Amino acid sequence: MTDRKPRKDAVRNRASLLAAAEELFASRARPEDVTMSDVAAAAGVGKGTLFRAFGDRTGLIRALYEARLEPLRDAVTAGPPPLGPGTPPLERVPALLDAVLCFKIDHRHLALALEATGSDSPYDADHYDRWHALLRDALEQVPGFGGGDGSGDFAAHALLAAVRADMVEHLVGARGVERERLRSQLADFTARVLGQRSEA
Amino acid sequence: MTDRKPRKDAVRNRASLLAAAEELFASRARPEDVTMSDVAAAAGVGKGTLFRAFGDRTGLIRALYEARLEPLRDAVTAGPPPLGPGTPPLERVPALLDAVLCFKIDHRHLALALEATGSDSPYDADHYDRWHALLRDALEQVPGFGGGDGSGDFAAHALLAAVRADMVEHLVGARGVERERLRSQLADFTARVLGQRSEA
DNA sequence: ATACGATGCGGACCGGTGGTCCGGTTTCTT
DNA sequence: AAGAAACCGGACCACCGGTCCGCATCGTAT
């Protein structure tokens, strides 16, 4: 009822804009020197169209981000182990963190652009709340995190902080750490937090 | 030889500007709605003077931040235990993190302003490198982090990520977690990373 | 096929921000 | 006292995100 048929040119333009934005954020070094006019021009479209389709800059980036995030979200909410529900926490927590890390590595231009909007803290985004709740719930089933003392809550925040986009960018982009090496270091760290001592 | 005496009005104006900026960043809710013109006006000075004294916005905030950071830096480089050198790593690492956390809580307006400049990642700041190196070196003397595999390096990054300004702001400012509670949660987390199992 | 209303388009335009510039003033030196 | 170097200040600039509205385009009813 509420949704009338969208016009063809509208959906085509929306797609062009998303593609152009993806392109630009991936190619330019810093997210903040991709301007809205750039995106509109690259898509062969006027600025009015851009803002009509996505509201504002944050809306554009969020739309891109959520689109890329969808497969991972599905794998987590209704997929097979080790990501999906029904996985033992001691196995699921590292798997979740590893998945997030890989996502941030692969799409760090988008994640960086999202954080660089400045207008809102990353902690206000609703997808952060989802990841945090998921991780907290899993952690609280692990011995030592179960008490209602909030240790699981804080640990979830802290572990997610270890895969933040600008840190990943610093390690992978600036300092040249290889993907697999970073993954194994994160796995190591996670294991330590979970209380599984690693060999020297 | 190279430094001639600075003029009196210059040093007075510089001081006024720092005071005015501190005031404004502390009072206004969001750092980005403190404009450069605001600062200049609040200090009773022209914009030209502001930019002449600090170069650009980042320079202003950095100057403020470093000034507030100095006492802590001194305590770490040449102070008594548990912060100063010569403290056993297992004791010093938690002490360092707790000190950074307290600093971030007390000065989160400045830390947030610094991260919100957008122009540069927090990981490019030289004070980050100092904290990281300090923490890494301490960690690498702890059993399990000693190998040249970079586990100490990554753990230092991850632990510092757990005290980032916007996360602290989210917990203390938005979610209303009390200072002491947060400190104890961080201590708990740190202990876990260091391999000291806590009781259930 | 045609004509008409609704929907979307586009780029000129706006408010505001960080940063610059230069004529006039203040301070230091001799 | 007087000259020169250093500094002040606010008008000014470039640019960005976002708005607006006359006009083109599309979907539909005939």
Tab-separated table of C-alpha atoms (C1' of nucleotides) in Angstrom:
chain	number	residue	atom	x	y	z
A	1	MET	CA	0.000	0.000	0.000
A	2	THR	CA	2.567	2.466	1.097
A	3	ASP	CA	5.007	1.580	-1.676
A	4	ARG	CA	4.172	2.701	-5.148
A	5	LYS	CA	6.198	1.418	-8.012
A	6	PRO	CA	9.524	3.208	-8.254
A	7	ARG	CA	10.426	4.615	-11.608
A	8	LYS	CA	12.963	2.796	-13.729
A	9	ASP	CA	15.346	5.712	-14.033
A	10	ALA	CA	15.270	6.076	-10.254
A	11	VAL	CA	16.447	2.544	-9.594
A	12	ARG	CA	19.016	2.758	-12.370
A	13	ASN	CA	20.371	5.994	-10.966
A	14	ARG	CA	20.456	4.567	-7.480
A	15	ALA	CA	22.506	1.647	-8.730
A	16	SER	CA	24.838	3.937	-10.666
A	17	LEU	CA	25.368	6.036	-7.577
A	18	LEU	CA	26.197	3.048	-5.402
A	19	ALA	CA	28.622	1.730	-7.974
A	20	ALA	CA	30.272	5.102	-8.456
A	21	ALA	CA	30.601	5.626	-4.714
A	22	GLU	CA	32.110	2.181	-4.193
A	23	GLU	CA	34.568	2.901	-6.968
A	24	LEU	CA	35.598	6.266	-5.628
A	25	PHE	CA	35.972	5.198	-2.003
A	26	ALA	CA	38.067	2.257	-3.106
A	27	SER	CA	40.352	4.267	-5.365
A	28	ARG	CA	40.913	7.494	-3.457
A	29	ALA	CA	43.286	7.219	-0.533
A	30	ARG	CA	41.262	9.128	2.034
A	31	PRO	CA	37.490	8.883	2.342
A	32	GLU	CA	37.063	12.569	3.059
A	33	ASP	CA	38.386	13.599	-0.292
A	34	VAL	CA	35.565	11.867	-2.032
A	35	THR	CA	33.014	14.657	-2.213
A	36	MET	CA	29.319	14.261	-2.854
A	37	SER	CA	29.693	16.172	-6.084
A	38	ASP	CA	32.378	13.721	-7.146
A	39	VAL	CA	30.034	10.811	-6.598
A	40	ALA	CA	27.193	12.475	-8.467
A	41	ALA	CA	29.462	13.421	-11.354
A	42	ALA	CA	31.008	9.952	-11.569
A	43	ALA	CA	27.534	8.464	-11.748
A	44	GLY	CA	26.557	10.938	-14.452
A	45	VAL	CA	23.848	12.399	-12.280
A	46	GLY	CA	23.049	15.666	-10.500
A	47	LYS	CA	23.610	16.290	-6.833
A	48	GLY	CA	19.897	16.597	-6.203
A	49	THR	CA	19.433	13.012	-7.323
A	50	LEU	CA	22.125	11.817	-4.963
A	51	PHE	CA	20.644	13.490	-1.931
A	52	ARG	CA	17.123	12.534	-2.902
A	53	ALA	CA	18.142	8.884	-3.052
A	54	PHE	CA	20.181	8.656	0.145
A	55	GLY	CA	19.277	11.621	2.302
A	56	ASP	CA	22.791	12.655	3.205
A	57	ARG	CA	26.394	11.543	3.103
A	58	THR	CA	26.001	9.157	6.001
A	59	GLY	CA	22.999	7.584	4.303
A	60	LEU	CA	24.998	6.870	1.170
A	61	ILE	CA	27.868	5.232	2.990
A	62	ARG	CA	25.570	3.317	5.293
A	63	ALA	CA	23.636	1.940	2.322
A	64	LEU	CA	26.881	0.732	0.759
A	65	TYR	CA	28.121	-0.727	4.010
A	66	GLU	CA	24.935	-2.546	4.883
A	67	ALA	CA	24.736	-4.016	1.411
A	68	ARG	CA	28.211	-5.509	1.735
A	69	LEU	CA	27.483	-6.628	5.270
A	70	GLU	CA	24.353	-8.550	4.456
A	71	PRO	CA	25.940	-11.900	3.540
A	72	LEU	CA	27.910	-11.950	6.756
A	73	ARG	CA	24.869	-11.036	8.787
A	74	ASP	CA	22.929	-13.880	7.235
A	75	ALA	CA	25.731	-16.325	7.910
A	76	VAL	CA	25.671	-15.301	11.540
A	77	THR	CA	21.944	-15.301	12.165
A	78	ALA	CA	20.993	-18.401	10.242
A	79	GLY	CA	24.048	-20.112	8.869
A	80	PRO	CA	26.022	-23.258	9.657
A	81	PRO	CA	28.717	-23.404	12.348
A	82	PRO	CA	31.110	-21.982	13.274
A	83	LEU	CA	29.366	-18.652	12.592
A	84	GLY	CA	25.728	-19.580	12.951
A	85	PRO	CA	23.758	-20.064	16.141
A	86	GLY	CA	24.097	-23.328	17.962
A	87	THR	CA	27.862	-23.193	17.894
A	88	PRO	CA	29.576	-23.670	21.265
A	89	PRO	CA	30.709	-20.253	22.534
A	90	LEU	CA	34.355	-21.178	22.826
A	91	GLU	CA	34.319	-21.881	19.133
A	92	ARG	CA	31.914	-19.192	18.040
A	93	VAL	CA	33.568	-16.181	19.632
A	94	PRO	CA	36.854	-16.535	17.745
A	95	ALA	CA	34.952	-17.320	14.559
A	96	LEU	CA	32.863	-14.170	14.861
A	97	LEU	CA	35.866	-11.988	15.494
A	98	ASP	CA	37.772	-13.526	12.625
A	99	ALA	CA	34.832	-12.936	10.313
A	100	VAL	CA	34.558	-9.319	11.354
A	101	LEU	CA	38.285	-8.851	10.902
A	102	CYS	CA	38.199	-10.281	7.392
A	103	PHE	CA	35.255	-8.082	6.538
A	104	LYS	CA	37.032	-5.000	7.808
A	105	ILE	CA	40.153	-5.897	5.850
A	106	ASP	CA	38.248	-6.450	2.637
A	107	HIS	CA	36.014	-3.418	2.976
A	108	ARG	CA	38.100	-1.079	4.997
A	109	HIS	CA	37.524	1.826	2.636
A	110	LEU	CA	33.833	1.653	3.464
A	111	ALA	CA	34.334	1.091	7.166
A	112	LEU	CA	36.743	4.013	7.281
A	113	ALA	CA	34.355	6.207	5.343
A	114	LEU	CA	31.611	5.316	7.781
A	115	GLU	CA	33.673	6.215	10.811
A	116	ALA	CA	34.950	9.361	9.164
A	117	THR	CA	31.539	10.907	8.752
A	118	GLY	CA	32.259	12.441	12.112
A	119	SER	CA	28.629	13.335	12.588
A	120	ASP	CA	28.064	10.281	14.755
A	121	SER	CA	30.177	7.989	16.857
A	122	PRO	CA	30.615	4.401	15.611
A	123	TYR	CA	29.001	3.347	18.858
A	124	ASP	CA	25.708	4.932	17.859
A	125	ALA	CA	25.319	2.759	14.770
A	126	ASP	CA	22.772	0.011	15.219
A	127	HIS	CA	24.943	-2.620	13.593
A	128	TYR	CA	27.466	-2.060	16.367
A	129	ASP	CA	24.803	-2.845	18.929
A	130	ARG	CA	23.970	-6.036	17.101
A	131	TRP	CA	27.545	-7.275	17.002
A	132	HIS	CA	28.094	-6.300	20.582
A	133	ALA	CA	24.978	-8.062	21.850
A	134	LEU	CA	25.853	-11.171	19.891
A	135	LEU	CA	29.368	-11.291	21.244
A	136	ARG	CA	28.310	-10.490	24.790
A	137	ASP	CA	25.710	-13.241	24.814
A	138	ALA	CA	28.219	-15.744	23.539
A	139	LEU	CA	30.846	-14.621	26.029
A	140	GLU	CA	28.504	-14.872	28.968
A	141	GLN	CA	28.235	-18.586	28.361
A	142	VAL	CA	31.959	-18.910	28.849
A	143	PRO	CA	33.209	-19.744	32.352
A	144	GLY	CA	34.524	-16.580	34.003
A	145	PHE	CA	32.297	-14.205	32.077
A	146	GLY	CA	29.001	-15.458	33.374
A	147	GLY	CA	28.460	-13.255	36.404
A	148	GLY	CA	26.166	-10.291	36.094
A	149	ASP	CA	29.172	-8.090	36.766
A	150	GLY	CA	29.382	-6.838	33.199
A	151	SER	CA	32.711	-8.474	32.461
A	152	GLY	CA	31.200	-10.096	29.392
A	153	ASP	CA	29.780	-6.782	28.304
A	154	PHE	CA	33.102	-5.008	28.596
A	155	ALA	CA	35.068	-7.833	27.032
A	156	ALA	CA	32.755	-7.703	24.025
A	157	HIS	CA	33.461	-4.002	23.621
A	158	ALA	CA	37.172	-4.504	24.027
A	159	LEU	CA	37.361	-7.354	21.539
A	160	LEU	CA	35.396	-5.396	18.969
A	161	ALA	CA	37.737	-2.471	19.522
A	162	ALA	CA	40.556	-4.753	18.432
A	163	VAL	CA	39.081	-5.005	14.942
A	164	ARG	CA	38.234	-1.354	14.387
A	165	ALA	CA	38.646	-0.128	10.877
A	166	ASP	CA	41.299	2.500	11.448
A	167	MET	CA	43.436	0.076	13.428
A	168	VAL	CA	43.112	-2.539	10.706
A	169	GLU	CA	43.994	0.094	8.153
A	170	HIS	CA	47.036	1.101	10.158
A	171	LEU	CA	48.313	-2.447	10.437
A	172	VAL	CA	47.420	-3.749	6.999
A	173	GLY	CA	47.600	-0.548	5.009
A	174	ALA	CA	50.350	1.508	6.577
A	175	ARG	CA	52.526	-1.075	8.291
A	176	GLY	CA	52.080	-3.774	5.711
A	177	VAL	CA	51.077	-6.657	7.952
A	178	GLU	CA	49.815	-9.562	5.882
A	179	ARG	CA	46.244	-10.646	6.162
A	180	GLU	CA	46.911	-14.147	7.454
A	181	ARG	CA	49.414	-12.946	9.992
A	182	LEU	CA	46.924	-10.472	11.397
A	183	ARG	CA	44.244	-13.135	11.549
A	184	SER	CA	46.463	-15.446	13.508
A	185	GLN	CA	47.476	-12.684	15.889
A	186	LEU	CA	43.871	-11.850	16.553
A	187	ALA	CA	43.062	-15.512	17.079
A	188	ASP	CA	45.912	-15.715	19.542
A	189	PHE	CA	44.717	-12.692	21.430
A	190	THR	CA	41.155	-13.927	21.510
A	191	ALA	CA	42.257	-17.299	22.846
A	192	ARG	CA	44.132	-15.585	25.628
A	193	VAL	CA	41.086	-13.558	26.581
A	194	LEU	CA	39.033	-16.723	26.622
A	195	GLY	CA	41.493	-18.220	29.048
A	196	GLN	CA	43.120	-20.700	26.729
A	197	ARG	CA	46.805	-20.323	27.480
A	198	SER	CA	48.940	-20.590	24.412
A	199	GLU	CA	52.308	-22.270	24.365
A	200	ALA	CA	55.356	-20.024	24.595
B	1	MET	CA	70.905	31.562	18.555
B	2	THR	CA	68.021	30.578	16.409
B	3	ASP	CA	65.419	31.604	18.975
B	4	ARG	CA	64.896	35.260	19.566
B	5	LYS	CA	62.779	36.381	22.446
B	6	PRO	CA	59.098	36.004	21.649
B	7	ARG	CA	56.994	39.070	22.101
B	8	LYS	CA	54.987	39.445	25.267
B	9	ASP	CA	51.633	39.873	23.567
B	10	ALA	CA	52.313	36.728	21.567
B	11	VAL	CA	52.768	34.526	24.609
B	12	ARG	CA	49.812	36.113	26.361
B	13	ASN	CA	47.595	35.557	23.365
B	14	ARG	CA	48.754	31.982	23.056
B	15	ALA	CA	47.806	31.351	26.655
B	16	SER	CA	44.410	33.009	26.216
B	17	LEU	CA	43.728	30.863	23.196
B	18	LEU	CA	44.607	27.639	24.989
B	19	ALA	CA	42.407	28.564	27.933
B	20	ALA	CA	39.503	29.567	25.723
B	21	ALA	CA	39.777	26.370	23.681
B	22	GLU	CA	39.873	24.182	26.792
B	23	GLU	CA	36.799	25.984	28.090
B	24	LEU	CA	34.854	25.598	24.879
B	25	PHE	CA	35.693	21.963	24.243
B	26	ALA	CA	34.733	21.130	27.806
B	27	SER	CA	31.423	22.962	27.709
B	28	ARG	CA	30.065	22.222	24.253
B	29	ALA	CA	28.689	18.723	23.796
B	30	ARG	CA	30.283	17.886	20.477
B	31	PRO	CA	33.833	18.880	19.535
B	32	GLU	CA	32.915	19.707	15.968
B	33	ASP	CA	30.628	22.499	16.954
B	34	VAL	CA	33.449	24.424	18.455
B	35	THR	CA	34.615	26.476	15.504
B	36	MET	CA	37.931	28.214	15.132
B	37	SER	CA	36.153	31.548	15.063
B	38	ASP	CA	34.509	30.675	18.357
B	39	VAL	CA	37.862	30.014	19.959
B	40	ALA	CA	39.366	33.220	18.613
B	41	ALA	CA	36.385	35.262	19.722
B	42	ALA	CA	36.312	33.667	23.179
B	43	ALA	CA	39.972	34.540	23.586
B	44	GLY	CA	39.368	38.093	22.451
B	45	VAL	CA	41.640	37.688	19.480
B	46	GLY	CA	41.443	37.580	15.697
B	47	LYS	CA	41.424	34.407	13.671
B	48	GLY	CA	44.748	35.294	12.100
B	49	THR	CA	46.368	35.180	15.522
B	50	LEU	CA	44.904	31.764	16.216
B	51	PHE	CA	46.190	30.224	13.017
B	52	ARG	CA	49.535	31.968	13.319
B	53	ALA	CA	50.005	30.482	16.764
B	54	PHE	CA	48.930	26.894	16.079
B	55	GLY	CA	49.008	26.362	12.334
B	56	ASP	CA	45.649	24.690	11.999
B	57	ARG	CA	42.854	23.120	13.985
B	58	THR	CA	44.753	19.929	14.621
B	59	GLY	CA	47.694	21.939	15.911
B	60	LEU	CA	45.534	23.697	18.460
B	61	ILE	CA	43.994	20.533	19.829
B	62	ARG	CA	47.286	18.698	19.818
B	63	ALA	CA	48.923	21.491	21.805
B	64	LEU	CA	46.154	21.300	24.406
B	65	TYR	CA	46.316	17.529	24.543
B	66	GLU	CA	50.064	17.306	24.889
B	67	ALA	CA	50.014	19.905	27.649
B	68	ARG	CA	47.552	17.878	29.696
B	69	LEU	CA	49.430	14.691	28.914
B	70	GLU	CA	52.781	15.925	30.151
B	71	PRO	CA	52.409	15.010	33.838
B	72	LEU	CA	51.422	11.475	32.969
B	73	ARG	CA	54.265	11.162	30.510
B	74	ASP	CA	56.722	12.271	33.171
B	75	ALA	CA	55.295	9.821	35.662
B	76	VAL	CA	55.831	7.063	33.153
B	77	THR	CA	59.313	7.912	31.933
B	78	ALA	CA	60.903	8.859	35.251
B	79	GLY	CA	58.473	8.320	38.087
B	80	PRO	CA	58.089	5.810	40.917
B	81	PRO	CA	56.382	2.435	40.521
B	82	PRO	CA	53.949	1.212	39.471
B	83	LEU	CA	54.050	3.593	36.485
B	84	GLY	CA	57.741	4.351	36.217
B	85	PRO	CA	60.454	2.174	34.726
B	86	GLY	CA	61.824	-0.631	36.812
B	87	THR	CA	58.389	-1.946	37.644
B	88	PRO	CA	57.834	-5.652	36.945
B	89	PRO	CA	55.840	-6.004	33.704
B	90	LEU	CA	53.007	-7.952	35.270
B	91	GLU	CA	52.404	-5.007	37.514
B	92	ARG	CA	53.259	-2.211	35.134
B	93	VAL	CA	51.039	-3.185	32.220
B	94	PRO	CA	47.782	-2.921	34.183
B	95	ALA	CA	49.016	0.271	35.836
B	96	LEU	CA	49.764	1.879	32.474
B	97	LEU	CA	46.386	0.962	31.058
B	98	ASP	CA	44.590	2.174	34.127
B	99	ALA	CA	46.435	5.474	33.952
B	100	VAL	CA	45.547	5.923	30.298
B	101	LEU	CA	41.934	5.066	31.024
B	102	CYS	CA	41.713	7.634	33.800
B	103	PHE	CA	43.312	10.229	31.585
B	104	LYS	CA	40.849	9.521	28.802
B	105	ILE	CA	37.939	9.741	31.225
B	106	ASP	CA	39.084	13.036	32.678
B	107	HIS	CA	40.026	14.597	29.370
B	108	ARG	CA	37.708	12.895	26.976
B	109	HIS	CA	36.593	16.158	25.426
B	110	LEU	CA	40.150	16.737	24.263
B	111	ALA	CA	40.740	13.172	23.190
B	112	LEU	CA	37.486	13.180	21.265
B	113	ALA	CA	38.327	16.490	19.653
B	114	LEU	CA	41.677	15.086	18.606
B	115	GLU	CA	40.169	12.002	17.013
B	116	ALA	CA	37.423	14.043	15.410
B	117	THR	CA	39.794	16.182	13.380
B	118	GLY	CA	39.363	13.532	10.748
B	119	SER	CA	42.347	14.831	8.889
B	120	ASP	CA	44.583	12.150	10.379
B	121	SER	CA	44.133	8.752	11.920
B	122	PRO	CA	44.830	8.444	15.661
B	123	TYR	CA	47.460	5.903	14.701
B	124	ASP	CA	49.536	8.556	12.978
B	125	ALA	CA	49.997	10.603	16.120
B	126	ASP	CA	53.437	10.229	17.649
B	127	HIS	CA	52.110	9.907	21.174
B	128	TYR	CA	50.305	6.776	20.075
B	129	ASP	CA	53.599	5.302	18.939
B	130	ARG	CA	55.147	6.083	22.289
B	131	TRP	CA	52.397	4.412	24.284
B	132	HIS	CA	52.399	1.461	21.980
B	133	ALA	CA	56.139	0.952	22.141
B	134	LEU	CA	56.077	1.230	25.913
B	135	LEU	CA	53.323	-1.291	26.274
B	136	ARG	CA	54.803	-3.665	23.734
B	137	ASP	CA	58.180	-3.668	25.441
B	138	ALA	CA	56.584	-4.358	28.785
B	139	LEU	CA	54.423	-7.122	27.352
B	140	GLU	CA	57.304	-8.827	25.660
B	141	GLN	CA	58.825	-9.495	29.046
B	142	VAL	CA	55.739	-11.434	30.029
B	143	PRO	CA	55.774	-15.207	29.467
B	144	GLY	CA	53.778	-16.031	26.360
B	145	PHE	CA	54.393	-12.730	24.619
B	146	GLY	CA	58.101	-13.011	24.285
B	147	GLY	CA	58.475	-14.675	20.915
B	148	GLY	CA	59.332	-12.528	17.948
B	149	ASP	CA	55.975	-13.480	16.485
B	150	GLY	CA	54.473	-10.058	17.081
B	151	SER	CA	51.968	-11.245	19.634
B	152	GLY	CA	53.178	-8.583	22.054
B	153	ASP	CA	52.930	-5.972	19.336
B	154	PHE	CA	49.352	-6.871	18.499
B	155	ALA	CA	48.293	-7.240	22.113
B	156	ALA	CA	49.591	-3.739	22.795
B	157	HIS	CA	47.456	-2.393	19.953
B	158	ALA	CA	44.428	-4.315	21.117
B	159	LEU	CA	44.748	-3.225	24.735
B	160	LEU	CA	45.137	0.400	23.716
B	161	ALA	CA	42.062	0.050	21.534
B	162	ALA	CA	40.146	-0.871	24.675
B	163	VAL	CA	40.720	2.594	26.097
B	164	ARG	CA	39.926	4.653	23.014
B	165	ALA	CA	38.253	7.944	23.643
B	166	ASP	CA	35.021	7.334	21.799
B	167	MET	CA	34.513	3.992	23.489
B	168	VAL	CA	35.151	5.544	26.876
B	169	GLU	CA	32.742	8.325	26.006
B	170	HIS	CA	30.142	5.797	24.953
B	171	LEU	CA	30.409	3.857	28.196
B	172	VAL	CA	30.868	6.689	30.659
B	173	GLY	CA	28.998	9.436	28.868
B	174	ALA	CA	26.140	7.756	27.064
B	175	ARG	CA	25.602	4.548	29.019
B	176	GLY	CA	26.392	6.013	32.409
B	177	VAL	CA	28.951	3.497	33.602
B	178	GLU	CA	30.671	4.746	36.726
B	179	ARG	CA	34.354	5.494	36.647
B	180	GLU	CA	35.403	2.938	39.248
B	181	ARG	CA	33.316	0.224	37.671
B	182	LEU	CA	34.941	0.800	34.317
B	183	ARG	CA	38.382	0.769	35.892
B	184	SER	CA	37.747	-2.556	37.515
B	185	GLN	CA	36.371	-4.038	34.312
B	186	LEU	CA	39.457	-2.948	32.422
B	187	ALA	CA	41.680	-4.344	35.142
B	188	ASP	CA	39.808	-7.619	34.909
B	189	PHE	CA	40.180	-7.746	31.150
B	190	THR	CA	43.851	-6.899	31.320
B	191	ALA	CA	44.470	-9.599	33.872
B	192	ARG	CA	42.815	-12.112	31.604
B	193	VAL	CA	45.003	-11.110	28.703
B	194	LEU	CA	48.048	-11.438	30.913
B	195	GLY	CA	47.020	-14.981	31.696
B	196	GLN	CA	45.941	-14.454	35.275
B	197	ARG	CA	42.673	-16.347	35.484
B	198	SER	CA	40.127	-14.605	37.617
B	199	GLU	CA	37.694	-16.433	39.878
B	200	ALA	CA	34.175	-16.966	38.587
C	1	DA	C1'	-0.967	6.462	-30.250
C	2	DT	C1'	-1.754	10.275	-27.347
C	3	DA	C1'	-2.240	13.236	-23.741
C	4	DC	C1'	-1.925	14.193	-19.027
C	5	DG	C1'	-0.534	13.988	-14.121
C	6	DA	C1'	2.863	12.395	-11.059
C	7	DT	C1'	7.552	11.599	-10.136
C	8	DG	C1'	12.176	12.340	-10.427
C	9	DC	C1'	16.068	15.188	-12.402
C	10	DG	C1'	19.842	18.597	-12.250
C	11	DG	C1'	22.629	22.292	-11.336
C	12	DA	C1'	22.360	27.040	-9.593
C	13	DC	C1'	22.283	28.450	-5.055
C	14	DC	C1'	22.930	28.930	0.187
C	15	DG	C1'	25.002	28.946	4.904
C	16	DG	C1'	28.899	28.042	7.130
C	17	DT	C1'	33.724	26.370	7.950
C	18	DG	C1'	38.751	26.090	7.904
C	19	DG	C1'	42.294	28.748	6.361
C	20	DT	C1'	44.801	33.111	4.033
C	21	DC	C1'	46.269	37.924	3.426
C	22	DC	C1'	47.918	42.358	4.146
C	23	DG	C1'	47.506	47.265	6.000
C	24	DG	C1'	48.066	49.003	10.345
C	25	DT	C1'	49.808	48.617	15.105
C	26	DT	C1'	52.784	47.055	18.894
C	27	DT	C1'	57.125	45.604	20.649
C	28	DC	C1'	62.158	45.066	20.747
C	29	DT	C1'	66.744	46.850	19.705
C	30	DT	C1'	70.285	50.351	19.330
D	1	DA	C1'	64.010	58.229	19.906
D	2	DA	C1'	63.418	55.977	15.985
D	3	DG	C1'	63.642	52.304	12.822
D	4	DA	C1'	62.599	47.628	11.698
D	5	DA	C1'	60.919	43.243	12.657
D	6	DA	C1'	57.189	40.793	14.452
D	7	DC	C1'	52.486	40.473	15.263
D	8	DC	C1'	47.478	41.614	15.160
D	9	DG	C1'	42.819	41.363	13.234
D	10	DG	C1'	38.957	40.800	10.504
D	11	DA	C1'	37.689	41.061	5.652
D	12	DC	C1'	38.197	37.689	2.356
D	13	DC	C1'	38.558	33.112	-0.237
D	14	DA	C1'	37.699	28.286	-1.687
D	15	DC	C1'	35.076	24.597	-0.868
D	16	DC	C1'	31.755	21.426	1.061
D	17	DG	C1'	27.319	19.402	2.427
D	18	DG	C1'	22.762	20.197	1.591
D	19	DT	C1'	18.379	22.701	-0.513
D	20	DC	C1'	15.206	24.214	-4.115
D	21	DC	C1'	12.319	24.520	-7.982
D	22	DG	C1'	11.545	24.950	-13.114
D	23	DC	C1'	11.629	21.358	-16.325
D	24	DA	C1'	12.196	16.753	-18.461
D	25	DT	C1'	10.756	12.020	-18.180
D	26	DC	C1'	8.028	8.164	-17.159
D	27	DG	C1'	3.693	5.506	-16.227
D	28	DT	C1'	-0.999	5.252	-17.249
D	29	DA	C1'	-5.724	5.966	-18.842
D	30	DT	C1'	-8.111	6.569	-22.827
